Amino acid sequence: MKRSYVADVFAGSAEKVLVKGWVHNINRVGKTAFVTLRDRTGMIQVVADSAMTRDLRLEMSIEAAGNRVVNDRAPSGVEIHADSVKILGTVCYDMLPFEINKPKIRASLETRLDHRTISLRPAKSRAVFRVQQEIEEAFRSYFRDHGFTQIHTPKIISSATEGGSEMFTVDFFGKRAFLAQSPQFYKQMMVGAGFERVFEIGHAYRAELHNTWRHLGEYVSMDVEMGFIESYEDLMDLEEGYINCLFRHLRTVCAAELEMFGVSLPDNVKIPRIPLAQAQRIVLEKYGRRSPAGGLDAEGEKLFSEYMREEHGTDFVFLTKYPVSKRPMYTMPDPENPDLTQSFDLIYKGLEITTGSQRIHDYEMLKRNIEKFGLDPENFRSYLDSFRYGMPPHGGFAIGLERLTMKLLDLDNIREATLFPRDIKRLEP
Ligand code: AMO
């Protein structure tokens, strides 16, 4: 008999069915066993003779064949009365690391991450990654529809892109190399190569020394770069368009997942654009919190988001015009105030999920700026050389995939939105 998925058994009307999955729960009452079978589409009750299920243990993989029976008293109105139950994958444990057949797993995040294949078995843990997949899907389709080409750029590189010391070094055939902090240089180079508009979804690496709820050592960066822009406002328009496209897409394809997390996504999101200095002023005047020079700290981002929610009814805000001192050397200064840049961050529910800017596209200006930052242009030779041949005005941004997933589903920790997180304490599993 051909396998049916649990969702098909609920939806269909076949009399005889065969299902495969894991033993989620076993309840023995006299001579009858009520086995909850879980597959990737759902859970169904299998009613079987106790003798037939004698060797079953939680989380074994099994197959059960029998009659599909409509029964009001069954947990989902339909159950299977089994003729046979066969063990497909046995288990080898004294005790499960934690119970996963309760509404909430009672184990710390660390324990759940240590036993990742088990902690992902409940549907809700896996739903996070179904939503994540659709965030990527919407990203890909939105940018392709806007004339962007998908690219893949090297992750083993020879120089820092974002500045700072957050680089992992790699021994590359005896030479010192780094894991890319961002595809920054390559995406800009591909604008100049004639693609004009490119995007990439790929890993980025940050040697983050602090262990926080929002930092990973390895994360997925959704990058965009666009040539022939008029101003960095074009980039914010583009990202706002993506957010609306994403929310529409998720409402259509992830309704069940959104419901699991109690999330409803608004229509027609308009994202206010507010200069950083003004946001700092508001955080000081309204909440008495002084911000560090050139930014908001994590608490400031949270407070300012609260203000935006109360005053403007939105979860999003673009903060603009960061000072030169806080942005990488490739960022275009503000023509009205050379201490500021044509840059922005997107804050969503109190967390920065995006950084973007117009870039310097003039060879001489870029070279001077690299020097101004105390760096040696020789170390950026191939990047810099690509600006010799008519690089157009351009800019772009990057969205942290795990951060967006976390905020969208109101998760507490970025690791919940990462299958196998890497951080200062974790290289396993
Ligand atoms: P930035 O360094 O701000 O900018 O990174 C862009 C976005 O990537 C995410 N992110 C992270 N997510 C998890 N863990 C981390 N350690 C981490 N670091 C960054 C955040 C952040 O907003 N090249 C520029 C982008 C550009 O201008 O195009 C850049 O990398 O969501």
CSV table of C-alpha atoms and ligand atoms in Angstrom, one decimal:
chain,number,residue,atom,x,y,z
A,1,MET,CA,0.0,0.0,0.0
A,2,LYS,CA,1.2,3.5,-0.8
A,3,ARG,CA,2.1,5.7,2.2
A,4,SER,CA,-0.4,8.5,3.1
A,5,TYR,CA,0.7,11.6,5.0
A,6,VAL,CA,-1.3,12.4,8.1
A,7,ALA,CA,-2.7,15.6,6.6
A,8,ASP,CA,-4.0,13.5,3.6
A,9,VAL,CA,-5.6,11.0,5.9
A,10,PHE,CA,-7.5,13.9,7.6
A,11,ALA,CA,-8.4,15.5,4.2
A,12,GLY,CA,-9.1,12.2,2.3
A,13,SER,CA,-11.7,9.5,2.5
A,14,ALA,CA,-9.8,6.3,1.7
A,15,GLU,CA,-10.9,3.4,3.9
A,16,LYS,CA,-7.5,1.7,4.2
A,17,VAL,CA,-4.4,3.8,4.9
A,18,LEU,CA,-0.8,3.3,5.7
A,19,VAL,CA,1.1,6.0,7.6
A,20,LYS,CA,4.7,6.4,8.7
A,21,GLY,CA,6.2,8.7,11.3
A,22,TRP,CA,7.4,8.9,14.9
A,23,VAL,CA,5.8,7.7,18.1
A,24,HIS,CA,4.8,11.0,19.7
A,25,ASN,CA,2.9,9.5,22.6
A,26,ILE,CA,1.6,6.1,23.9
A,27,ASN,CA,-1.4,5.7,26.1
A,28,ARG,CA,-2.3,2.2,27.1
A,29,VAL,CA,-5.8,1.6,28.5
A,30,GLY,CA,-6.5,-2.1,29.2
A,31,LYS,CA,-6.0,-4.1,26.1
A,32,THR,CA,-5.9,-1.1,23.8
A,33,ALA,CA,-3.1,1.3,23.0
A,34,PHE,CA,-3.6,4.8,21.7
A,35,VAL,CA,-0.5,5.8,19.8
A,36,THR,CA,0.0,9.3,18.6
A,37,LEU,CA,1.9,9.2,15.3
A,38,ARG,CA,3.7,12.3,14.1
A,39,ASP,CA,4.9,12.9,10.6
A,40,ARG,CA,6.0,16.1,8.8
A,41,THR,CA,2.4,17.1,8.1
A,42,GLY,CA,0.7,16.5,11.5
A,43,MET,CA,-0.3,14.0,14.2
A,44,ILE,CA,-3.0,11.3,14.2
A,45,GLN,CA,-4.2,8.8,16.8
A,46,VAL,CA,-3.6,5.2,15.9
A,47,VAL,CA,-5.7,2.8,17.9
A,48,ALA,CA,-4.1,-0.6,18.2
A,49,ASP,CA,-4.1,-3.8,20.2
A,50,SER,CA,-1.8,-3.6,23.2
A,51,ALA,CA,0.1,-6.7,22.1
A,52,MET,CA,0.8,-5.2,18.7
A,53,THR,CA,2.4,-2.1,20.3
A,54,ARG,CA,4.2,-3.9,23.2
A,55,ASP,CA,7.7,-2.9,22.0
A,56,LEU,CA,6.9,0.6,21.0
A,57,ARG,CA,8.8,3.4,22.8
A,58,LEU,CA,8.6,7.2,22.3
A,59,GLU,CA,10.2,8.6,19.2
A,60,MET,CA,10.7,5.3,17.4
A,61,SER,CA,9.9,5.6,13.8
A,62,ILE,CA,7.1,3.2,12.8
A,63,GLU,CA,4.5,2.5,10.1
A,64,ALA,CA,0.9,1.7,10.8
A,65,ALA,CA,-1.7,0.3,8.5
A,66,GLY,CA,-5.4,0.1,9.1
A,67,ASN,CA,-8.8,1.6,8.7
A,68,ARG,CA,-9.5,5.3,8.6
A,69,VAL,CA,-12.3,6.0,11.1
A,70,VAL,CA,-14.2,9.2,11.8
A,71,ASN,CA,-14.6,9.5,15.5
A,72,ASP,CA,-15.8,12.6,17.3
A,73,ARG,CA,-13.8,11.5,20.4
A,74,ALA,CA,-10.5,11.2,18.6
A,75,PRO,CA,-8.3,14.3,19.1
A,76,SER,CA,-8.7,15.5,15.6
A,77,GLY,CA,-12.0,13.8,14.7
A,78,VAL,CA,-10.3,11.0,12.6
A,79,GLU,CA,-8.2,8.1,13.8
A,80,ILE,CA,-6.7,4.9,12.4
A,81,HIS,CA,-7.7,1.5,13.7
A,82,ALA,CA,-4.5,-0.4,13.1
A,83,ASP,CA,-4.2,-3.9,11.6
A,84,SER,CA,-0.5,-3.8,11.9
A,85,VAL,CA,2.2,-1.7,13.5
A,86,LYS,CA,5.8,-2.1,12.4
A,87,ILE,CA,9.0,-0.6,13.9
A,88,LEU,CA,11.1,1.1,11.2
A,89,GLY,CA,13.7,2.8,13.3
A,90,THR,CA,14.4,1.7,16.8
A,91,VAL,CA,15.7,3.8,19.7
A,92,CYS,CA,18.7,3.6,21.9
A,93,TYR,CA,18.2,5.7,25.0
A,94,ASP,CA,17.5,5.2,28.7
A,95,MET,CA,15.5,8.5,28.9
A,96,LEU,CA,14.8,11.1,26.3
A,97,PRO,CA,16.9,14.3,26.9
A,98,PHE,CA,13.6,16.0,27.6
A,99,GLU,CA,9.9,15.5,27.1
A,100,ILE,CA,8.8,16.7,23.7
A,101,ASN,CA,5.2,15.5,23.7
A,102,LYS,CA,4.0,18.3,26.1
A,103,PRO,CA,2.7,21.7,24.9
A,104,LYS,CA,6.0,23.3,26.0
A,105,ILE,CA,9.4,21.8,26.2
A,106,ARG,CA,10.8,22.2,29.7
A,107,ALA,CA,14.5,22.4,29.0
A,108,SER,CA,16.9,25.3,28.7
A,109,LEU,CA,17.9,26.7,25.4
A,110,GLU,CA,21.4,25.2,25.8
A,111,THR,CA,20.0,21.7,26.4
A,112,ARG,CA,17.6,22.0,23.5
A,113,LEU,CA,20.5,23.1,21.2
A,114,ASP,CA,22.7,20.2,22.5
A,115,HIS,CA,20.0,17.8,21.4
A,116,ARG,CA,19.0,19.7,18.2
A,117,THR,CA,17.5,16.8,16.3
A,118,ILE,CA,15.2,16.1,19.2
A,119,SER,CA,14.3,19.7,20.0
A,120,LEU,CA,13.2,20.2,16.4
A,121,ARG,CA,10.8,17.4,16.4
A,122,PRO,CA,7.8,19.3,17.8
A,123,ALA,CA,6.0,21.0,14.9
A,124,LYS,CA,6.3,24.5,16.4
A,125,SER,CA,10.1,24.3,16.5
A,126,ARG,CA,10.2,23.3,12.9
A,127,ALA,CA,7.6,25.9,11.8
A,128,VAL,CA,10.3,28.6,12.5
A,129,PHE,CA,12.3,27.2,9.6
A,130,ARG,CA,9.3,26.8,7.3
A,131,VAL,CA,8.7,30.6,7.8
A,132,GLN,CA,12.4,31.2,7.3
A,133,GLN,CA,12.3,29.4,4.0
A,134,GLU,CA,9.5,31.6,2.9
A,135,ILE,CA,11.3,34.7,3.9
A,136,GLU,CA,14.1,33.7,1.5
A,137,GLU,CA,11.6,32.7,-1.1
A,138,ALA,CA,9.9,36.1,-1.0
A,139,PHE,CA,13.3,37.8,-1.1
A,140,ARG,CA,14.4,35.8,-4.1
A,141,SER,CA,11.2,36.4,-6.0
A,142,TYR,CA,10.8,40.1,-5.1
A,143,PHE,CA,14.3,41.0,-6.2
A,144,ARG,CA,14.3,38.8,-9.3
A,145,ASP,CA,11.0,40.5,-10.3
A,146,HIS,CA,12.8,43.9,-9.9
A,147,GLY,CA,15.6,42.9,-12.3
A,148,PHE,CA,18.2,41.7,-9.8
A,149,THR,CA,20.5,38.8,-10.5
A,150,GLN,CA,21.3,36.2,-7.8
A,151,ILE,CA,25.0,35.8,-7.2
A,152,HIS,CA,27.3,33.7,-5.0
A,153,THR,CA,30.5,35.3,-3.8
A,154,PRO,CA,33.5,33.9,-2.0
A,155,LYS,CA,33.4,33.4,1.7
A,156,ILE,CA,37.2,32.9,2.0
A,157,ILE,CA,38.7,36.3,1.4
A,158,SER,CA,41.9,38.3,1.8
A,159,SER,CA,40.8,41.5,3.6
A,160,ALA,CA,38.2,42.9,6.1
A,161,THR,CA,35.1,44.4,4.6
A,162,GLU,CA,33.3,46.0,7.5
A,163,GLY,CA,36.3,47.1,9.6
A,164,GLY,CA,36.5,46.1,13.2
A,165,SER,CA,38.3,43.0,14.5
A,166,GLU,CA,35.4,40.6,14.1
A,167,MET,CA,37.2,38.4,11.6
A,168,PHE,CA,37.8,34.6,11.7
A,169,THR,CA,41.2,33.8,10.2
A,170,VAL,CA,41.7,30.8,8.0
A,171,ASP,CA,44.9,29.0,7.0
A,172,PHE,CA,44.5,29.1,3.2
A,173,PHE,CA,47.3,27.0,1.8
A,174,GLY,CA,49.8,28.6,4.2
A,175,LYS,CA,48.5,32.1,3.6
A,176,ARG,CA,46.4,34.1,6.1
A,177,ALA,CA,42.9,34.5,4.9
A,178,PHE,CA,39.6,35.5,6.5
A,179,LEU,CA,36.0,34.3,6.5
A,180,ALA,CA,33.9,37.0,4.9
A,181,GLN,CA,32.0,39.3,7.3
A,182,SER,CA,29.8,40.3,4.3
A,183,PRO,CA,29.8,40.0,0.5
A,184,GLN,CA,30.1,43.8,0.5
A,185,PHE,CA,33.0,44.3,-1.9
A,186,TYR,CA,31.9,41.6,-4.3
A,187,LYS,CA,28.3,42.7,-4.6
A,188,GLN,CA,29.5,46.3,-5.4
A,189,MET,CA,32.0,44.9,-8.0
A,190,MET,CA,29.1,43.0,-9.6
A,191,VAL,CA,27.1,46.2,-10.0
A,192,GLY,CA,30.2,47.6,-11.8
A,193,ALA,CA,30.6,44.4,-13.9
A,194,GLY,CA,27.3,45.3,-15.6
A,195,PHE,CA,24.7,43.4,-13.7
A,196,GLU,CA,23.6,46.7,-12.2
A,197,ARG,CA,21.4,44.9,-9.7
A,198,VAL,CA,22.4,41.9,-7.7
A,199,PHE,CA,21.4,40.0,-4.6
A,200,GLU,CA,22.9,37.2,-2.6
A,201,ILE,CA,21.7,34.9,0.2
A,202,GLY,CA,24.7,33.4,1.9
A,203,HIS,CA,26.6,32.9,5.1
A,204,ALA,CA,28.5,35.7,6.8
A,205,TYR,CA,31.0,35.3,9.6
A,206,ARG,CA,31.6,37.5,12.7
A,207,ALA,CA,34.0,36.6,15.4
A,208,GLU,CA,31.6,38.0,18.0
A,209,LEU,CA,33.2,37.9,21.4
A,210,HIS,CA,30.0,38.6,23.3
A,211,ASN,CA,27.4,36.0,23.8
A,212,THR,CA,24.0,37.8,23.3
A,213,TRP,CA,20.5,36.9,22.3
A,214,ARG,CA,21.0,38.6,18.9
A,215,HIS,CA,24.5,37.8,17.7
A,216,LEU,CA,25.8,34.7,15.9
A,217,GLY,CA,29.3,33.8,14.7
A,218,GLU,CA,27.8,32.6,11.5
A,219,TYR,CA,24.6,34.0,10.1
A,220,VAL,CA,22.7,34.2,6.8
A,221,SER,CA,23.0,37.6,5.1
A,222,MET,CA,20.4,38.6,2.5
A,223,ASP,CA,22.3,41.2,0.5
A,224,VAL,CA,21.2,43.6,-2.1
A,225,GLU,CA,23.2,46.0,-4.3
A,226,MET,CA,21.8,48.4,-6.9
A,227,GLY,CA,23.5,50.6,-9.5
A,228,PHE,CA,22.3,54.0,-10.9
A,229,ILE,CA,20.5,55.1,-7.8
A,230,GLU,CA,19.4,58.7,-7.4
A,231,SER,CA,19.8,58.6,-3.7
A,232,TYR,CA,19.8,56.3,-0.7
A,233,GLU,CA,16.1,56.9,-0.4
A,234,ASP,CA,15.8,54.5,-3.4
A,235,LEU,CA,17.2,51.7,-1.2
A,236,MET,CA,14.7,52.3,1.6
A,237,ASP,CA,11.9,52.3,-0.9
A,238,LEU,CA,13.1,49.0,-2.2
A,239,GLU,CA,13.4,47.4,1.3
A,240,GLU,CA,9.9,48.8,2.2
A,241,GLY,CA,8.6,47.1,-0.9
A,242,TYR,CA,10.2,43.8,0.1
A,243,ILE,CA,8.7,43.9,3.6
A,244,ASN,CA,5.2,44.4,2.1
A,245,CYS,CA,5.8,41.7,-0.4
A,246,LEU,CA,7.1,39.4,2.3
A,247,PHE,CA,4.1,40.0,4.6
A,248,ARG,CA,1.7,39.3,1.8
A,249,HIS,CA,3.5,36.1,0.9
A,250,LEU,CA,3.6,34.9,4.5
A,251,ARG,CA,-0.1,35.6,5.1
A,252,THR,CA,-0.8,33.4,2.1
A,253,VAL,CA,1.6,30.5,2.5
A,254,CYS,CA,2.3,30.5,6.2
A,255,ALA,CA,-1.1,31.2,7.8
A,256,ALA,CA,-0.9,28.1,10.0
A,257,GLU,CA,2.6,28.9,11.2
A,258,LEU,CA,1.8,32.5,11.9
A,259,GLU,CA,-1.2,31.3,13.9
A,260,MET,CA,0.9,28.9,16.0
A,261,PHE,CA,3.0,31.9,17.0
A,262,GLY,CA,0.0,34.2,17.5
A,263,VAL,CA,1.4,36.6,14.9
A,264,SER,CA,-0.6,38.8,12.6
A,265,LEU,CA,1.2,40.8,9.9
A,266,PRO,CA,0.0,44.2,8.9
A,267,ASP,CA,-0.9,45.3,5.4
A,268,ASN,CA,0.5,48.3,3.6
A,269,VAL,CA,3.5,49.0,5.9
A,270,LYS,CA,4.9,52.5,5.6
A,271,ILE,CA,8.2,52.9,7.3
A,272,PRO,CA,9.1,56.3,8.8
A,273,ARG,CA,12.6,57.6,8.1
A,274,ILE,CA,14.1,59.5,11.0
A,275,PRO,CA,17.7,60.9,11.4
A,276,LEU,CA,19.6,59.1,14.1
A,277,ALA,CA,20.3,62.4,16.0
A,278,GLN,CA,16.6,63.0,16.3
A,279,ALA,CA,16.0,59.4,17.6
A,280,GLN,CA,18.7,59.9,20.1
A,281,ARG,CA,17.1,63.2,21.2
A,282,ILE,CA,13.7,61.5,21.6
A,283,VAL,CA,15.2,58.6,23.6
A,284,LEU,CA,16.9,61.1,26.0
A,285,GLU,CA,13.9,63.5,26.4
A,286,LYS,CA,11.2,60.8,26.7
A,287,TYR,CA,13.0,58.0,28.5
A,288,GLY,CA,16.0,59.8,30.1
A,289,ARG,CA,18.4,57.5,28.3
A,290,ARG,CA,21.7,58.9,26.9
A,291,SER,CA,22.8,57.1,23.7
A,292,PRO,CA,26.4,56.3,22.9
A,293,ALA,CA,28.0,58.6,20.3
A,294,GLY,CA,26.9,57.7,16.8
A,295,GLY,CA,24.2,55.2,17.6
A,296,LEU,CA,21.5,53.8,19.8
A,297,ASP,CA,22.5,51.0,22.1
A,298,ALA,CA,20.3,47.8,22.4
A,299,GLU,CA,18.1,49.4,25.1
A,300,GLY,CA,17.8,52.6,23.1
A,301,GLU,CA,16.7,50.7,20.0
A,302,LYS,CA,14.0,49.0,22.2
A,303,LEU,CA,12.8,52.3,23.7
A,304,PHE,CA,12.7,54.1,20.4
A,305,SER,CA,10.7,51.2,18.9
A,306,GLU,CA,8.3,51.5,21.8
A,307,TYR,CA,8.0,55.2,21.0
A,308,MET,CA,7.4,54.4,17.3
A,309,ARG,CA,4.7,51.9,18.2
A,310,GLU,CA,2.9,54.3,20.6
A,311,GLU,CA,3.2,57.5,18.5
A,312,HIS,CA,3.2,56.1,14.9
A,313,GLY,CA,1.6,52.6,15.3
A,314,THR,CA,4.4,50.9,13.5
A,315,ASP,CA,6.9,48.1,14.4
A,316,PHE,CA,9.4,49.5,11.8
A,317,VAL,CA,11.6,52.6,11.6
A,318,PHE,CA,14.5,53.5,9.3
A,319,LEU,CA,17.2,55.4,11.3
A,320,THR,CA,19.2,57.5,8.8
A,321,LYS,CA,22.3,59.6,8.6
A,322,TYR,CA,24.8,57.8,10.8
A,323,PRO,CA,28.0,59.6,11.5
A,324,VAL,CA,31.1,58.9,9.3
A,325,SER,CA,32.9,57.6,12.3
A,326,LYS,CA,30.4,54.8,12.8
A,327,ARG,CA,30.2,53.5,9.2
A,328,PRO,CA,32.6,51.6,7.0
A,329,MET,CA,35.0,53.4,4.7
A,330,TYR,CA,32.9,52.6,1.6
A,331,THR,CA,29.9,54.7,2.8
A,332,MET,CA,29.0,57.9,0.9
A,333,PRO,CA,29.2,61.0,3.1
A,334,ASP,CA,26.1,63.3,3.3
A,335,PRO,CA,26.6,66.2,0.9
A,336,GLU,CA,24.9,68.6,3.4
A,337,ASN,CA,27.1,67.5,6.4
A,338,PRO,CA,30.4,65.7,5.8
A,339,ASP,CA,30.4,64.3,9.3
A,340,LEU,CA,27.3,62.3,8.4
A,341,THR,CA,26.7,59.5,5.9
A,342,GLN,CA,23.9,58.6,3.5
A,343,SER,CA,23.2,55.5,5.4
A,344,PHE,CA,20.4,53.8,7.3
A,345,ASP,CA,19.5,51.0,9.7
A,346,LEU,CA,16.1,49.3,9.7
A,347,ILE,CA,14.9,48.7,13.3
A,348,TYR,CA,12.1,46.1,13.6
A,349,LYS,CA,10.4,45.5,17.0
A,350,GLY,CA,13.4,47.0,18.8
A,351,LEU,CA,16.2,45.3,16.9
A,352,GLU,CA,18.4,46.4,14.0
A,353,ILE,CA,17.7,43.9,11.2
A,354,THR,CA,19.3,45.8,8.3
A,355,THR,CA,22.2,48.2,7.5
A,356,GLY,CA,22.5,50.0,4.2
A,357,SER,CA,23.9,53.0,2.4
A,358,GLN,CA,24.8,54.7,-0.7
A,359,ARG,CA,28.5,53.9,-1.5
A,360,ILE,CA,31.4,56.0,-2.7
A,361,HIS,CA,31.7,55.2,-6.4
A,362,ASP,CA,34.5,57.6,-7.4
A,363,TYR,CA,37.9,55.9,-7.5
A,364,GLU,CA,40.0,58.8,-6.1
A,365,MET,CA,37.4,59.5,-3.4
A,366,LEU,CA,37.3,55.9,-2.3
A,367,LYS,CA,41.1,55.6,-2.2
A,368,ARG,CA,41.3,58.8,-0.1
A,369,ASN,CA,38.7,57.5,2.2
A,370,ILE,CA,40.5,54.2,2.7
A,371,GLU,CA,43.6,56.2,3.7
A,372,LYS,CA,41.5,58.5,5.9
A,373,PHE,CA,40.3,55.3,7.8
A,374,GLY,CA,44.0,54.5,8.4
A,375,LEU,CA,43.9,51.6,6.0
A,376,ASP,CA,46.3,50.7,3.2
A,377,PRO,CA,44.7,51.0,-0.3
A,378,GLU,CA,47.2,48.2,-1.4
A,379,ASN,CA,45.2,45.8,0.7
A,380,PHE,CA,42.1,46.6,-1.3
A,381,ARG,CA,43.7,46.6,-4.7
A,382,SER,CA,41.3,44.4,-6.7
A,383,TYR,CA,38.2,46.0,-5.1
A,384,LEU,CA,39.6,49.5,-5.7
A,385,ASP,CA,40.6,48.7,-9.3
A,386,SER,CA,37.1,47.8,-10.2
A,387,PHE,CA,36.2,51.5,-9.6
A,388,ARG,CA,38.5,52.6,-12.4
A,389,TYR,CA,36.0,51.7,-15.1
A,390,GLY,CA,32.9,53.9,-14.8
A,391,MET,CA,31.4,52.6,-11.6
A,392,PRO,CA,27.9,54.1,-11.4
A,393,PRO,CA,26.4,55.7,-8.3
A,394,HIS,CA,25.1,52.7,-6.3
A,395,GLY,CA,24.1,51.4,-2.9
A,396,GLY,CA,22.6,48.5,-1.1
A,397,PHE,CA,21.8,46.9,2.2
A,398,ALA,CA,21.8,43.6,4.0
A,399,ILE,CA,19.2,41.9,6.1
A,400,GLY,CA,20.1,39.4,8.8
A,401,LEU,CA,17.9,36.4,8.0
A,402,GLU,CA,17.8,34.9,11.6
A,403,ARG,CA,17.2,38.4,13.1
A,404,LEU,CA,14.2,38.9,10.8
A,405,THR,CA,12.8,35.5,11.5
A,406,MET,CA,13.2,35.9,15.3
A,407,LYS,CA,11.5,39.3,15.3
A,408,LEU,CA,8.7,38.2,12.9
A,409,LEU,CA,7.8,35.3,15.2
A,410,ASP,CA,8.5,37.1,18.5
A,411,LEU,CA,11.2,34.6,19.5
A,412,ASP,CA,13.4,35.4,22.5
A,413,ASN,CA,16.7,34.3,21.1
A,414,ILE,CA,18.3,34.3,17.7
A,415,ARG,CA,19.4,30.7,18.2
A,416,GLU,CA,15.8,29.6,18.0
A,417,ALA,CA,15.9,30.8,14.4
A,418,THR,CA,19.1,28.9,13.6
A,419,LEU,CA,19.3,25.2,13.1
A,420,PHE,CA,22.9,24.8,14.3
A,421,PRO,CA,24.0,28.1,15.9
A,422,ARG,CA,27.7,29.0,16.1
A,423,ASP,CA,28.8,31.3,18.9
A,424,ILE,CA,31.7,31.8,21.2
A,425,LYS,CA,30.6,28.8,23.2
A,426,ARG,CA,29.2,26.5,20.6
A,427,LEU,CA,30.7,24.6,17.7
A,428,GLU,CA,28.6,21.4,18.3
A,429,PRO,CA,26.4,19.9,17.1
B,1,AMO,P1,26.0,45.0,9.1
B,1,AMO,O1,27.4,44.7,9.7
B,1,AMO,O2,25.3,46.0,9.9
B,1,AMO,O3,26.2,45.6,7.7
B,1,AMO,O4,25.2,43.7,9.0
B,1,AMO,C1,24.0,43.7,8.3
B,1,AMO,C2,22.9,42.9,9.1
B,1,AMO,O5,23.4,41.6,9.3
B,1,AMO,C3,22.9,41.1,10.5
B,1,AMO,N1,24.0,40.8,11.4
B,1,AMO,C4,24.0,39.7,12.3
B,1,AMO,N2,23.1,38.8,12.6
B,1,AMO,C5,23.5,37.9,13.5
B,1,AMO,N3,24.6,37.8,14.1
B,1,AMO,C6,25.6,38.8,13.9
B,1,AMO,N4,26.7,38.7,14.5
B,1,AMO,C7,25.3,39.8,12.9
B,1,AMO,N5,26.0,40.8,12.4
B,1,AMO,C8,25.2,41.4,11.5
B,1,AMO,C9,22.0,42.2,11.1
B,1,AMO,C10,22.6,43.4,10.4
B,1,AMO,O6,21.7,44.5,10.4
B,1,AMO,N6,27.9,45.3,4.5
B,1,AMO,C11,26.9,45.8,5.4
B,1,AMO,C12,25.5,45.8,4.7
B,1,AMO,C13,25.4,46.8,3.6
B,1,AMO,O7,25.6,48.0,3.8
B,1,AMO,O8,25.0,46.4,2.5
B,1,AMO,C14,26.9,45.0,6.6
B,1,AMO,O9,27.3,43.8,6.7
B,1,AMO,O10,20.7,42.0,10.7
